[in-house]
Coordinates of C-alpha atoms and ligand atoms in Angstrom, one line a residue:
X1424 CA 9.4 -15.6 6.1
X1425 CA 11.9 -12.9 5.2
X1426 CA 14.8 -15.1 4.4
X1427 CA 17.0 -13.1 6.8
X1428 CA 18.3 -14.5 10.1
X1429 CA 16.5 -13.4 13.1
X1430 CA 19.7 -12.2 14.6
X1431 CA 20.2 -9.8 11.8
X1432 CA 16.7 -8.6 12.1
X1433 CA 17.2 -7.8 15.6
X1434 CA 20.4 -5.9 14.7
X1435 CA 18.3 -3.8 12.3
X1436 CA 15.8 -3.0 15.0
X1437 CA 18.7 -2.1 17.4
X1438 CA 20.2 0.3 14.8
X1439 CA 17.0 1.9 13.6
X1440 CA 16.0 5.3 15.0
X1441 CA 12.3 5.0 15.3
X1442 CA 11.9 8.7 16.3
X1443 CA 13.6 9.8 13.1
X1444 CA 11.5 7.4 11.0
X1445 CA 8.2 8.4 12.5
X1446 CA 9.1 12.1 12.4
X1447 CA 8.9 12.0 8.6
X1448 CA 5.1 11.5 9.0
X1449 CA 4.3 13.5 12.1
X1450 CA 5.8 16.0 14.5
X1451 CA 6.9 14.3 17.7
X1452 CA 7.5 15.9 21.2
X1453 CA 9.4 14.4 24.0
X1454 CA 7.3 13.5 26.9
X1455 CA 9.3 11.7 29.7
X1456 CA 10.9 8.6 28.1
X1457 CA 8.5 8.6 25.3
X1458 CA 7.6 10.9 22.3
X1459 CA 4.0 11.8 21.4
X1460 CA 2.4 13.4 18.5
X1461 CA -0.7 13.3 16.2
X1462 CA -1.3 9.8 14.9
X1463 CA -0.1 9.4 11.3
X1464 CA -2.7 6.6 10.9
X1465 CA -5.9 8.4 11.8
X1466 CA -7.2 12.0 11.9
X1467 CA -7.2 13.5 15.2
X1468 CA -6.8 16.9 16.9
X1469 CA -5.0 15.9 20.2
X1470 CA -2.0 13.6 20.2
X1471 CA -2.7 10.0 21.2
X1472 CA 0.2 8.6 19.2
X1473 CA 3.2 7.4 21.3
X1474 CA 6.6 6.3 20.4
X1475 CA 9.0 4.5 22.7
X1476 CA 12.6 5.0 21.4
X1477 CA 14.2 2.4 23.7
X1478 CA 11.8 -0.4 22.8
X1479 CA 11.4 0.9 19.2
X1480 CA 7.7 0.6 19.5
X1481 CA 4.8 2.8 18.5
X1482 CA 1.2 2.8 19.6
X1483 CA -1.9 4.8 19.1
X1484 CA -4.3 5.1 21.9
X1485 CA -6.9 6.5 19.6
X1486 CA -7.1 4.0 16.8
X1487 CA -5.2 1.0 18.3
X1488 CA -2.4 0.7 15.7
X1489 CA 0.9 -0.3 17.0
X1490 CA 4.0 -2.3 16.4
X1491 CA 7.7 -2.2 16.1
X1492 CA 9.9 0.0 13.9
X1493 CA 9.8 -2.6 11.0
X1494 CA 6.0 -2.7 11.2
X1495 CA 5.9 1.1 11.0
X1496 CA 7.9 1.1 7.8
X1497 CA 5.7 -1.7 6.4
X1498 CA 2.5 0.2 7.1
X1499 CA 3.6 3.7 6.3
X1500 CA 5.9 3.2 3.4
X1501 CA 3.9 0.4 2.0
X1502 CA 6.7 -2.2 1.9
X1503 CA 6.3 -5.9 2.5
X1504 CA 8.2 -7.3 5.5
X1505 CA 11.5 -8.4 3.8
X1506 CA 11.7 -5.0 1.9
X1507 CA 11.0 -3.0 5.1
X1508 CA 13.9 -4.9 6.8
X1509 CA 16.2 -4.3 3.8
X1510 CA 15.3 -0.6 3.6
X1511 CA 16.0 -0.1 7.3
X1512 CA 19.2 -2.1 7.0
X1513 CA 20.3 0.0 4.0
X1514 CA 19.5 3.2 5.9
X1515 CA 21.2 2.3 9.1
X1516 CA 24.1 0.5 7.6
X1517 CA 23.3 -3.0 9.0
X1518 CA 24.5 -6.0 7.1
X1519 CA 21.9 -8.6 6.7
X1520 CA 22.6 -12.3 6.9
X1521 CA 20.5 -14.7 5.0
X1522 CA 19.2 -17.9 6.3
X1523 CA 20.4 -21.0 4.5
X1524 CA 19.1 -20.9 1.0
X1525 CA 19.3 -23.5 -1.7
X1526 CA 22.2 -23.2 -4.2
X1527 CA 19.9 -22.5 -7.2
X1528 CA 18.2 -19.5 -5.4
X1529 CA 21.6 -18.3 -4.3
X1530 CA 22.9 -18.4 -7.9
X1531 CA 19.9 -16.6 -9.2
X1532 CA 20.3 -13.9 -6.6
X1533 CA 24.0 -13.5 -7.5
X1534 CA 23.1 -13.1 -11.2
X1535 CA 20.4 -10.6 -10.4
X1536 CA 22.7 -8.6 -8.2
X1537 CA 25.4 -8.5 -10.9
X1538 CA 22.9 -7.5 -13.6
X1539 CA 21.4 -4.8 -11.3
X1540 CA 24.9 -3.3 -10.8
X1541 CA 25.4 -3.2 -14.6
X1542 CA 22.1 -1.4 -15.1
X1543 CA 22.9 1.1 -12.3
X1544 CA 26.2 1.8 -13.8
X1545 CA 24.7 2.2 -17.3
X1546 CA 22.0 4.5 -16.0
X1547 CA 24.8 6.7 -14.5
X1548 CA 26.5 6.8 -17.9
X1549 CA 23.2 7.9 -19.7
X1550 CA 22.5 10.5 -17.0
X1551 CA 25.9 12.1 -17.3
X1552 CA 25.7 12.0 -21.1
X1553 CA 22.4 13.9 -20.9
X1554 CA 23.8 16.4 -18.5
X1555 CA 27.3 17.0 -20.1
X1556 CA 27.6 15.9 -23.6
X1557 CA 27.3 18.4 -26.5
X1558 CA 25.6 15.7 -28.6
X1559 CA 22.8 15.5 -26.1
X1560 CA 21.7 19.2 -26.7
X1561 CA 18.6 18.0 -28.6
X1562 CA 17.5 15.8 -25.8
X1563 CA 18.1 18.7 -23.3
X1564 CA 16.1 21.0 -25.5
X1565 CA 13.2 18.6 -25.8
X1566 CA 13.0 18.0 -22.1
X1567 CA 13.3 21.9 -21.4
X1568 CA 10.5 22.5 -23.9
X1569 CA 8.3 20.1 -21.9
X1570 CA 8.9 22.3 -18.9
X1571 CA 11.0 19.7 -17.0
X1572 CA 13.7 21.3 -14.8
X1573 CA 17.1 19.8 -14.1
X1574 CA 16.2 18.9 -10.5
X1575 CA 13.4 16.7 -11.5
X1576 CA 15.5 15.1 -14.2
X1577 CA 18.2 14.3 -11.7
X1578 CA 15.6 13.0 -9.2
X1579 CA 14.4 10.5 -11.7
X1580 CA 17.9 9.8 -13.2
X1581 CA 16.8 10.7 -16.7
X1582 CA 19.5 10.3 -19.2
X1583 CA 20.3 10.1 -22.9
X1584 CA 21.8 7.3 -25.0
X1585 CA 24.3 8.5 -27.6
X1586 CA 23.9 7.7 -31.3
X1587 CA 27.0 5.4 -31.4
X1588 CA 26.7 1.6 -31.8
X1589 CA 28.8 0.4 -29.0
X1590 CA 29.1 2.9 -26.2
X1591 CA 27.3 0.8 -23.6
X1592 CA 28.7 -2.5 -25.0
X1593 CA 32.3 -1.3 -24.7
X1594 CA 31.8 0.3 -21.2
X1595 CA 30.2 -2.9 -20.0
X1596 CA 33.0 -5.1 -21.2
X1597 CA 35.5 -2.7 -19.7
X1598 CA 33.8 -3.1 -16.4
X1599 CA 34.2 -6.8 -16.6
X1600 CA 30.9 -8.0 -17.7
X1601 CA 30.6 -10.7 -20.4
X1602 CA 28.6 -10.3 -23.6
X1603 CA 26.1 -12.7 -22.2
X1604 CA 25.5 -10.6 -19.2
X1605 CA 25.2 -7.4 -21.1
X1606 CA 22.7 -9.1 -23.3
X1607 CA 20.7 -10.6 -20.4
X1608 CA 20.5 -7.1 -18.9
X1609 CA 18.7 -6.0 -22.1
X1610 CA 21.4 -3.5 -23.1
X1611 CA 22.6 -4.9 -26.4
X1612 CA 21.2 -6.8 -29.4
X1613 CA 22.8 -9.5 -31.5
X1614 CA 23.0 -8.3 -35.2
X1615 CA 21.2 -10.3 -37.8
X1616 CA 24.0 -10.9 -40.2
X1617 CA 27.3 -11.2 -38.4
X1618 CA 28.0 -12.3 -35.0
X1619 CA 28.5 -8.9 -33.6
X1620 CA 26.4 -7.0 -30.9
X1621 CA 25.3 -3.4 -30.8
X1622 CA 23.7 -1.1 -28.3
X1623 CA 19.9 -1.4 -27.9
X1624 CA 19.2 2.2 -27.1
X1625 CA 20.7 4.8 -29.4
X1626 CA 19.9 8.5 -29.8
X1627 CA 17.1 8.3 -27.3
X1628 CA 16.1 9.9 -24.1
X1629 CA 16.3 7.2 -21.4
X1630 CA 14.1 6.8 -18.4
X1631 CA 15.5 4.3 -15.9
X1632 CA 12.6 2.2 -14.6
X1633 CA 13.2 1.3 -11.0
X1634 CA 11.4 -0.9 -8.5
X1635 CA 9.8 0.3 -5.3
X1636 CA 13.1 0.4 -3.6
X1637 CA 14.8 2.4 -6.2
X1638 CA 16.8 -0.3 -7.9
X1639 CA 17.1 0.1 -11.7
X1640 CA 15.3 -2.8 -13.5
X1641 CA 15.3 -1.6 -17.0
X1642 CA 14.8 1.4 -19.3
X1643 CA 12.2 3.1 -21.3
X1644 CA 13.6 5.1 -24.2
X1645 CA 12.0 7.7 -26.3
X1646 CA 13.1 8.5 -29.8
X1647 CA 15.0 11.7 -30.3
X1648 CA 15.1 12.1 -34.0
X1649 CA 11.8 12.9 -36.0
X1650 CA 12.0 9.8 -38.3
X1651 CA 13.2 7.4 -35.7
X1652 CA 10.9 4.3 -35.2
X1653 CA 9.5 3.1 -32.9
X1654 CA 8.8 6.1 -30.8
X1655 CA 9.3 4.2 -27.6
X1656 CA 11.6 1.3 -26.9
X1657 CA 11.6 -0.6 -23.6
X1658 CA 14.0 -3.1 -22.0
X1659 CA 13.0 -6.6 -23.0
X1660 CA 11.4 -8.8 -20.4
X1661 CA 14.2 -10.5 -18.4
X1662 CA 15.4 -11.5 -15.0
X1663 CA 14.9 -8.0 -13.6
X1664 CA 12.4 -6.2 -15.8
X1665 CA 8.7 -7.2 -16.3
X1666 CA 6.4 -4.7 -17.9
X1667 CA 3.4 -6.2 -16.2
X1668 CA 4.8 -5.7 -12.7
X1669 CA 6.2 -2.3 -13.2
X1670 CA 4.9 1.1 -12.3
X1671 CA 7.1 3.9 -13.4
X1672 CA 8.0 6.3 -10.6
X1673 CA 6.9 4.0 -7.8
X1674 CA 10.1 4.5 -6.0
X1675 CA 9.6 8.3 -5.7
X1676 CA 5.8 8.1 -5.3
X1677 CA 5.7 5.4 -2.6
X1678 CA 5.8 7.5 0.4
X1679 CA 3.2 9.9 -0.8
X1680 CA 0.9 7.1 -1.9
X1681 CA 1.2 5.3 1.5
X1682 CA 0.7 8.6 3.3
X1683 CA -2.4 9.8 1.3
X1684 CA -3.7 6.3 0.4
X1685 CA -4.1 7.4 -3.1
X1686 CA -2.1 6.8 -6.4
X1687 CA -2.5 9.0 -9.4
X1688 CA -2.1 6.8 -12.6
X1689 CA -0.8 8.7 -15.7
X1690 CA 0.4 7.4 -19.0
X1691 CA 3.9 8.6 -19.8
X1692 CA 7.3 9.1 -18.3
X1693 CA 7.1 12.9 -18.7
X1694 CA 3.6 12.9 -17.1
X1695 CA 5.1 11.4 -14.0
X1696 CA 8.0 13.9 -14.0
X1697 CA 5.7 16.9 -14.6
X1698 CA 3.4 15.9 -11.7
X1699 CA 6.2 15.4 -9.3
X1700 CA 7.7 18.7 -10.3
X1701 CA 4.4 20.3 -9.6
X1702 CA 4.2 18.7 -6.2
X1703 CA 1.8 15.9 -7.1
X1704 CA 3.9 13.3 -5.5
X1705 CA 1.7 10.3 -5.8
X1706 CA 1.9 10.0 -9.6
X1707 CA 3.1 6.8 -11.3
X1708 CA 2.7 5.6 -14.9
X1709 CA 1.3 2.3 -16.0
X1710 CA 3.6 0.9 -18.7
X1711 CA 1.3 1.0 -21.7
X1712 CA -2.4 1.7 -21.5
X1713 CA -3.6 -1.5 -19.9
X1714 CA -3.6 -1.9 -16.2
X1715 CA -2.4 -5.4 -15.2
X1716 CA -3.5 -7.5 -12.1
X1717 CA 0.2 -7.4 -11.0
X1718 CA 0.1 -3.5 -11.0
X1719 CA -3.2 -3.5 -9.1
X1720 CA -1.7 -5.8 -6.5
X1721 CA 1.3 -3.6 -6.1
X1722 CA -0.7 -0.5 -5.7
X1723 CA -3.4 -2.1 -3.4
X1724 CA -0.5 -2.7 -1.0
X1725 CA 0.0 1.0 -0.6
X1726 CA -3.2 2.7 -1.6
X1727 CA -7.0 2.4 -1.1
X1728 CA -7.7 4.4 -4.2
X1729 CA -6.3 4.8 -7.7
X1730 CA -7.2 7.9 -9.6
X1731 CA -6.6 7.4 -13.4
X1732 CA -5.7 10.4 -15.5
X1733 CA -5.2 8.6 -18.8
X1734 CA -5.8 9.7 -22.3
X1735 CA -9.4 10.5 -23.1
X1736 CA -9.4 8.8 -26.4
X1737 CA -11.4 5.7 -27.0
X1738 CA -8.6 3.3 -26.3
X1739 CA -7.9 5.1 -23.0
X1740 CA -11.5 5.0 -22.0
X1741 CA -11.7 1.3 -22.7
X1742 CA -8.5 0.7 -20.7
X1743 CA -10.0 2.4 -17.7
X1744 CA -13.1 0.4 -17.9
X1745 CA -11.1 -2.8 -18.2
X1746 CA -9.3 -1.8 -15.0
X1747 CA -12.5 -2.3 -13.1
X1748 CA -12.5 -6.0 -13.9
X1749 CA -8.8 -6.2 -13.0
X1750 CA -9.2 -4.4 -9.7
X1751 CA -12.5 -6.2 -8.8
X1752 CA -10.9 -8.8 -6.5
X1753 CA -8.7 -6.3 -4.8
X1754 CA -9.6 -3.6 -2.4
X1755 CA -8.7 -0.8 -4.6
X1756 CA -11.2 1.9 -5.4
X1757 CA -11.0 3.4 -9.0
X1758 CA -11.8 6.9 -10.0
X1759 CA -11.3 8.7 -13.3
X1760 CA -10.2 12.2 -14.1
X1761 CA -11.9 13.7 -17.1
X1762 CA -9.0 14.9 -19.3
X1763 CA -9.4 17.4 -22.0
X1764 CA -9.1 15.6 -25.4
X1765 CA -5.7 15.6 -26.8
X1766 CA -4.0 16.8 -23.6
X1767 CA -2.0 14.8 -21.1
X1768 CA -1.0 15.9 -17.6
X1769 CA 2.5 17.1 -18.7
X1770 CA 0.8 19.5 -21.2
X1771 CA -1.7 20.9 -18.6
X1772 CA 1.0 21.4 -16.0
X1773 CA 3.4 23.0 -18.4
X1774 CA 1.0 25.7 -19.7
X1775 CA 2.2 29.1 -18.9
X1776 CA -0.5 30.9 -16.9
X1777 CA -1.0 28.0 -14.5
X1778 CA -4.8 28.0 -15.2
X1779 CA -4.6 24.6 -16.8
X1780 CA -2.5 23.2 -13.9
X1781 CA -5.1 24.5 -11.4
X1782 CA -7.9 23.0 -13.5
X1783 CA -6.0 19.7 -13.5
X1784 CA -5.5 19.6 -9.7
X1785 CA -9.3 20.3 -9.3
X1786 CA -10.1 17.5 -11.8
X1787 CA -8.1 15.1 -9.7
X1788 CA -10.1 16.1 -6.6
X1789 CA -13.4 15.8 -8.4
X1790 CA -12.5 12.5 -10.2
X1791 CA -15.6 10.4 -10.9
X1792 CA -16.0 7.0 -9.5
X1793 CA -15.4 4.5 -12.3
X1794 CA -18.9 3.1 -12.6
X1795 CA -20.3 6.8 -12.8
X1796 CA -17.7 7.5 -15.5
X1797 CA -18.8 4.3 -17.3
X1798 CA -22.5 5.3 -17.2
X1799 CA -21.8 8.8 -18.4
X1800 CA -19.6 7.5 -21.2
X1801 CA -22.4 5.1 -22.3
X1802 CA -24.9 8.0 -22.4
X1803 CA -22.5 10.3 -24.2
X1804 CA -21.9 7.7 -26.9
X1805 CA -25.4 6.5 -27.2
X1806 CA -27.9 7.7 -29.7
X1807 CA -30.4 9.4 -27.4
X1808 CA -32.5 11.0 -30.1
X1809 CA -34.9 8.1 -30.7
X1810 CA -36.9 6.0 -28.2
X1811 CA -35.2 2.9 -29.6
X1812 CA -31.8 4.4 -29.0
X1813 CA -32.7 5.5 -25.4
X1814 CA -33.9 1.9 -24.8
X1815 CA -30.6 0.6 -25.8
X1816 CA -28.7 3.0 -23.7
X1817 CA -31.0 2.1 -20.7
X1818 CA -30.1 -1.6 -21.2
X1819 CA -26.4 -0.8 -21.1
X1820 CA -26.4 1.5 -18.1
X1821 CA -28.7 -0.7 -16.0
X1822 CA -26.1 -3.4 -16.1
X1823 CA -23.4 -1.1 -14.6
X1824 CA -25.6 0.5 -12.0
X1825 CA -26.9 -2.9 -10.8
X1826 CA -23.4 -3.9 -9.9
X1827 CA -22.9 -0.8 -7.7
X1828 CA -23.6 -0.9 -4.0
X1829 CA -26.5 1.1 -2.7
X1830 CA -25.1 4.5 -2.0
X1831 CA -26.2 8.1 -2.5
X1832 CA -23.9 8.3 -5.5
X1833 CA -25.9 5.5 -7.0
X1834 CA -29.2 7.2 -6.2
X1835 CA -28.0 10.4 -7.8
X1836 CA -26.8 8.5 -10.8
X1837 CA -30.2 6.9 -11.3
X1838 CA -31.8 10.3 -11.2
X1839 CA -29.2 11.6 -13.7
X1840 CA -29.9 8.6 -16.1
X1841 CA -33.7 9.2 -15.9
X1842 CA -33.2 12.8 -16.8
X1843 CA -30.9 12.2 -19.7
X1844 CA -33.1 9.5 -21.1
X1845 CA -36.2 11.5 -20.5
X1846 CA -37.7 8.6 -18.5
X1847 CA -39.4 8.1 -15.2
X1848 CA -36.8 7.5 -12.4
X1849 CA -39.2 4.8 -11.1
X1850 CA -38.8 2.9 -14.3
X1851 CA -35.0 3.2 -14.2
X1852 CA -35.0 1.9 -10.6
X1853 CA -37.3 -1.0 -11.4
X1854 CA -35.1 -2.1 -14.3
X1855 CA -32.0 -2.0 -12.0
X1856 CA -33.7 -4.0 -9.2
X1857 CA -34.7 -6.6 -11.9
X1858 CA -31.1 -6.7 -13.3
X1859 CA -29.7 -7.0 -9.7
X1860 CA -31.8 -10.1 -9.0
X1861 CA -30.0 -11.7 -11.9
X1862 CA -31.9 -11.9 -15.2
X1863 CA -29.8 -14.6 -16.7
X1864 CA -28.3 -12.3 -19.2
X1865 CA -24.6 -12.2 -19.9
X1866 CA -23.0 -9.9 -17.3
X1867 CA -20.3 -7.4 -17.7
X1868 CA -16.8 -8.2 -16.2
X1869 CA -17.2 -6.0 -13.1
X1870 CA -20.4 -8.0 -12.3
X1871 CA -18.6 -11.3 -12.3
X1872 CA -16.6 -10.2 -9.3
X1873 CA -17.9 -11.6 -6.1
X1874 CA -18.3 -8.1 -4.7
X1875 CA -18.0 -4.7 -6.2
X1876 CA -14.7 -3.0 -5.3
X1877 CA -16.6 0.1 -4.4
X1878 CA -18.6 -1.9 -1.9
X1879 CA -15.4 -3.4 -0.5
X1880 CA -13.6 -0.1 -0.3
X1881 CA -16.6 1.7 1.3
X1882 CA -17.4 -1.1 3.8
X1883 CA -15.8 -1.8 7.2
X1884 CA -12.3 -3.0 6.9
X1885 CA -12.3 -6.8 7.5
X1886 CA -11.5 -7.6 11.1
X1887 CA -8.9 -10.0 10.1
X1888 CA -6.9 -7.4 8.2
X1889 CA -7.0 -4.5 10.5
X1890 CA -7.4 -5.5 14.1
X1891 CA -8.7 -3.1 16.6
X1892 CA -8.3 -0.2 14.3
X1893 CA -10.7 2.8 14.3
X1894 CA -12.8 1.0 17.0
X1895 CA -13.4 1.9 20.6
X1896 CA -12.9 -0.9 23.1
X1897 CA -15.7 -2.2 25.2
X1898 CA -15.5 -2.0 29.0
X1899 CA -14.5 -5.6 29.1
X1900 CA -11.9 -5.3 26.4
X1901 CA -10.4 -2.3 28.2
X1902 CA -10.1 -4.4 31.5
X1903 CA -8.5 -7.2 29.7
X1904 CA -5.9 -4.8 28.2
X1905 CA -5.5 -3.0 31.5
X1906 CA -5.0 -6.2 33.6
X1907 CA -2.4 -7.6 31.1
X1908 CA -0.6 -4.3 31.1
X1909 CA -0.5 -4.3 34.9
X1910 CA 0.9 -7.8 34.9
X1911 CA 3.7 -6.6 32.8
X1912 CA 4.2 -3.4 34.9
X1913 CA 4.2 -5.5 38.2
X1914 CA 5.9 -8.8 37.2
X1915 CA 6.0 -10.3 40.7
X1916 CA 2.2 -9.9 41.4
X1917 CA 1.5 -10.3 37.7
X1918 CA 2.9 -13.9 37.6
X1919 CA 0.1 -15.1 39.9
X1920 CA -2.7 -13.5 37.8
X1921 CA -1.2 -14.8 34.6
X1922 CA -1.2 -18.3 36.0
X1923 CA -4.9 -18.0 37.0
X1924 CA -6.2 -16.3 33.7
X1925 CA -7.8 -18.7 31.3
X1926 CA -9.0 -18.3 27.8
X1927 CA -12.6 -17.9 29.1
X1928 CA -11.7 -14.7 30.9
X1929 CA -11.1 -13.0 27.5
X1930 CA -13.6 -11.8 25.0
X1931 CA -11.4 -12.3 22.0
X1932 CA -9.1 -15.1 20.8
X1933 CA -6.2 -12.6 20.3
X1934 CA -6.4 -11.3 23.9
X1935 CA -6.3 -14.8 25.1
X1936 CA -3.3 -15.6 23.0
X1937 CA -1.7 -12.5 24.1
X1938 CA -2.2 -13.5 27.7
X1939 CA -0.6 -16.9 27.1
X1940 CA 2.3 -15.2 25.2
X1941 CA 2.9 -12.8 28.1
X1942 CA 2.8 -15.6 30.6
X1943 CA 5.6 -17.4 28.6
X1944 CA 7.6 -14.2 27.9
X1945 CA 7.0 -12.0 31.0
X1946 CA 10.4 -10.3 30.9
X1947 CA 10.2 -8.7 27.4
X1948 CA 6.9 -9.6 25.9
X1949 CA 7.5 -7.6 22.7
X1950 CA 10.7 -9.4 21.9
X1951 CA 10.7 -12.3 19.4
X1952 CA 7.0 -12.2 18.6
X1953 CA 6.3 -14.5 15.6
X1954 CA 6.6 -12.9 12.2
X1955 CA 3.3 -12.5 10.3
X1956 CA 1.0 -12.7 13.4
X1957 CA -0.1 -9.1 13.2
X1958 CA -3.0 -9.2 15.5
X1959 CA -0.8 -10.7 18.2
X1960 CA 2.0 -8.2 17.6
X1961 CA -0.4 -5.3 17.7
X1962 CA -2.1 -6.5 20.9
X1963 CA 1.1 -7.3 22.8
X1964 CA 2.6 -3.9 21.7
X1965 CA -0.5 -2.2 23.0
X1966 CA -0.1 -4.0 26.3
X1967 CA 3.6 -3.1 26.6
X1968 CA 3.1 0.5 25.9
X1969 CA 0.2 0.8 28.3
X1970 CA 2.3 -0.8 30.9
X1971 CA 4.7 2.0 30.7
X1972 CA 2.1 4.7 30.6
X1973 CA -0.2 3.6 33.4
X1974 CA 1.4 1.1 35.8
X1975 CA -1.8 0.7 37.8
X1976 CA -1.6 -0.9 41.2
X1977 CA -1.9 -4.4 42.8
X1978 CA -5.4 -3.3 44.0
X1979 CA -6.5 -2.3 40.6
X1980 CA -5.2 -5.7 39.3
X1981 CA -7.4 -7.5 41.8
X1982 CA -10.4 -5.5 40.8
X1983 CA -9.9 -6.1 37.1
X1984 CA -9.3 -9.7 37.6
X1985 CA -12.5 -10.1 39.6
X1986 CA -14.4 -8.2 36.9
X1987 CA -13.0 -10.6 34.3
X1988 CA -14.1 -13.5 36.5
X1989 CA -17.6 -12.0 36.5
X1990 CA -17.6 -11.6 32.8
X1991 CA -16.5 -15.2 32.4
X1992 CA -19.3 -16.3 34.8
X1993 CA -21.8 -14.2 32.9
X1994 CA -20.7 -15.9 29.6
X1995 CA -21.3 -19.2 31.2
X1996 CA -24.7 -18.3 32.5
X1997 CA -25.7 -16.8 29.2
X1998 CA -24.7 -19.8 27.3
X1999 CA -26.7 -22.1 29.6
X2000 CA -29.7 -19.9 29.4
X2001 CA -29.5 -19.5 25.6
X2002 CA -29.7 -23.3 25.5
X2003 CA -33.0 -23.1 27.3
X2004 CA -31.5 -24.4 30.6
X2005 CA -31.4 -22.9 34.2
X2006 CA -27.8 -22.0 35.4
X2007 CA -26.6 -24.2 38.2
X2008 CA -27.0 -22.8 41.7
X2009 CA -23.2 -22.9 42.4
X2010 CA -22.6 -20.7 39.3
X2011 CA -25.2 -18.1 40.5
X2012 CA -23.8 -18.2 44.0
X2013 CA -20.2 -17.7 42.7
X2014 CA -21.4 -14.8 40.6
X2015 CA -23.0 -13.1 43.6
X2016 CA -19.9 -13.7 45.7
X2017 CA -17.6 -12.1 43.0
X2018 CA -19.8 -9.0 43.0
X2019 CA -19.5 -8.8 46.7
X2020 CA -15.7 -9.1 46.6
X2021 CA -15.5 -6.4 43.9
X2022 CA -17.6 -4.1 46.1
X2023 CA -15.2 -4.8 49.1
X2024 CA -12.2 -4.3 46.9
X2025 CA -13.4 -0.9 45.9
X2026 CA -13.5 -0.1 49.6
Ligands
LIG2410 ZN1 -4.3 6.4 15.6

C-alpha cells in the first residue's frame, strides 16, 4: 500500500539504473548480460551476487536474497516501500501519480508540502546568513572552535538566525505565506501584549532537523550569547516536527547505518557533525536524553545494533538503562560506550593530537552490551565494603543477569561479579538460577519483556522475516527451484510440467505458491508480483535469475519432475507410517516405478 499508482511504480522501475544503485555498495563486473560482484548482504570471498540490468533484478546465489530495484533500496538504504519508490522517483526524475485519496488526506498533504517548502526556504536563509553575514562572525568562530569545518557545516545545512525580530517573518510573507502558515511552521511566535508576531529563533546557531529523506522538518537552535536562555530551543511539535520521532542526522547517516547494521547514538548536534567529519558516518543524535519507542522503531528498520555514546553522568546512565525497556520488544541490540566524565564525542574528536579520537573509536568497537554495563554500574555504585552492602549489590545484579540469555558473555559476567563481591561463583550462579525461575519479586523493566533483546538479536532470524537467507538449500529445495527455473527457461515444455505440479510436490508453501504464480504468469513471472509478499517476491526472483543462468534441458526437467514425484510419494508414505499404518501397495509400487524411470532417464 504505497498510495502510488502501479503504472507510476512501473515507470520508476523502468527509469532506475539498478547497476548504478547497487554499485554504491559493491563493485560489479559485467559478465554477459548480467553483472556480478561480492554480495552486499553477506560476507563472501568469491562473487555470487548477480544483477540483471534489463529485468532490474538482483539475486545472491550464496545467501538467497533477491528482488527488484525497489526492494534493493528498501533493504540497503533502510527505507519503507513508499519512501524507496519516492527516493528512486526523485533520483531518476519520474513523476509519481497517487491513487485516489480522500479529500482530507489530500488537503493535509498539500499543507505539509507548503510548510515543508517554507522550512526549506528558511533553512537556506539561515545557512547563507551563517556563511556570509558579518553579524554571524561569533557563530562562525564558535563552530570553528569546536573544530567543525565548512564542508561538514554545508553538508548538514547549519545556519545562523540573525538577532533581528522579523527577518524570517518578513521573508516568509514576501514569499507569499500567511501569518498562520509561518506560525504553523513553528518559525514565529505571537507576542503576549499586542497582536504582533516575531521570529522564534534569534541570535542562534540553527541546525535544520531533517527526516530520513532529507526534508527539513524543524530546527534545533543553540544560544549564541552568553546570557541567552534557554541554551537550546527547538521547533514546536507540529504537522511536520515531532521530537519523539526524530533522530538528528538520520538523512546523512542512513546509508552507513543500513550498510553496517549499526547506529551510533550521540547526544548533541555538534557530536553528530564531529563524528561525520571524522568519518564515523553512522552517528545520529537522540533529541534529548531519553530514547523513545518511535526512535527505536525507526532505527530497528535500518540497524541490528545501536551503540550509545551518551553523557556518562547519572542522568545519561539512567537514560541508557531505560532504553533497554524501550528496545525490548524490538530486535535492536544495545551497547554502551564508556565515555570519560565530562567529555562528549565532539570534544574527543576535536582534541589536537588525535589520541583521544583514536581512543573514542576504540571505545566504540569495545562497547559493552547494555546488561553488562548495567551490572558494572551497579557494582561501581554499590557499597562493597561490608557484607551487608555486598548482599544488596548481589540482589540487584542477580535481577539483571537472570534476564540475559545464556551466553559466554553471561558466564564471564557471573565470574566477574563473584570476583568483585568476593563470593563463590557457585553461589552467584545459584541465585541467578533461582531468580530466573521467577521468585515472585517485582521485576525490572527489561525482564517484563517477553524475550530479552539480546536473545532475539543473537538468535536465528525468524523465518517469516528473512526467507531463505543465510541458509543452504536441501537437495529437494534445489530441485524445486531448478525445475521451476527450467519451466521459465523452456516455456513450451514448461507449461506441461507446471500443469502437472501440485502443492504436494513442494516442501514449502512459498515454493508451491511460486509454482502457481509462474503457471499463471509464465511470460514474465517477475512482473506485477503483489506488494508486500516478500517471500514470494524473493522466491520468484530467484527462479527468474536462475532461469537465465542455467537453462537446463528438457531431459533435466523430466528427471527433476520425477524426483519431486518421489519426494511427494515419500511424504505420503511417511505420513501413513507415522500414523501407525501400512502404506497401500499401489503407493509402494508407484514409488518403485518412479525410481526405475529416474534410472532410465539418467541413461
Ligand atoms: Zn548474499
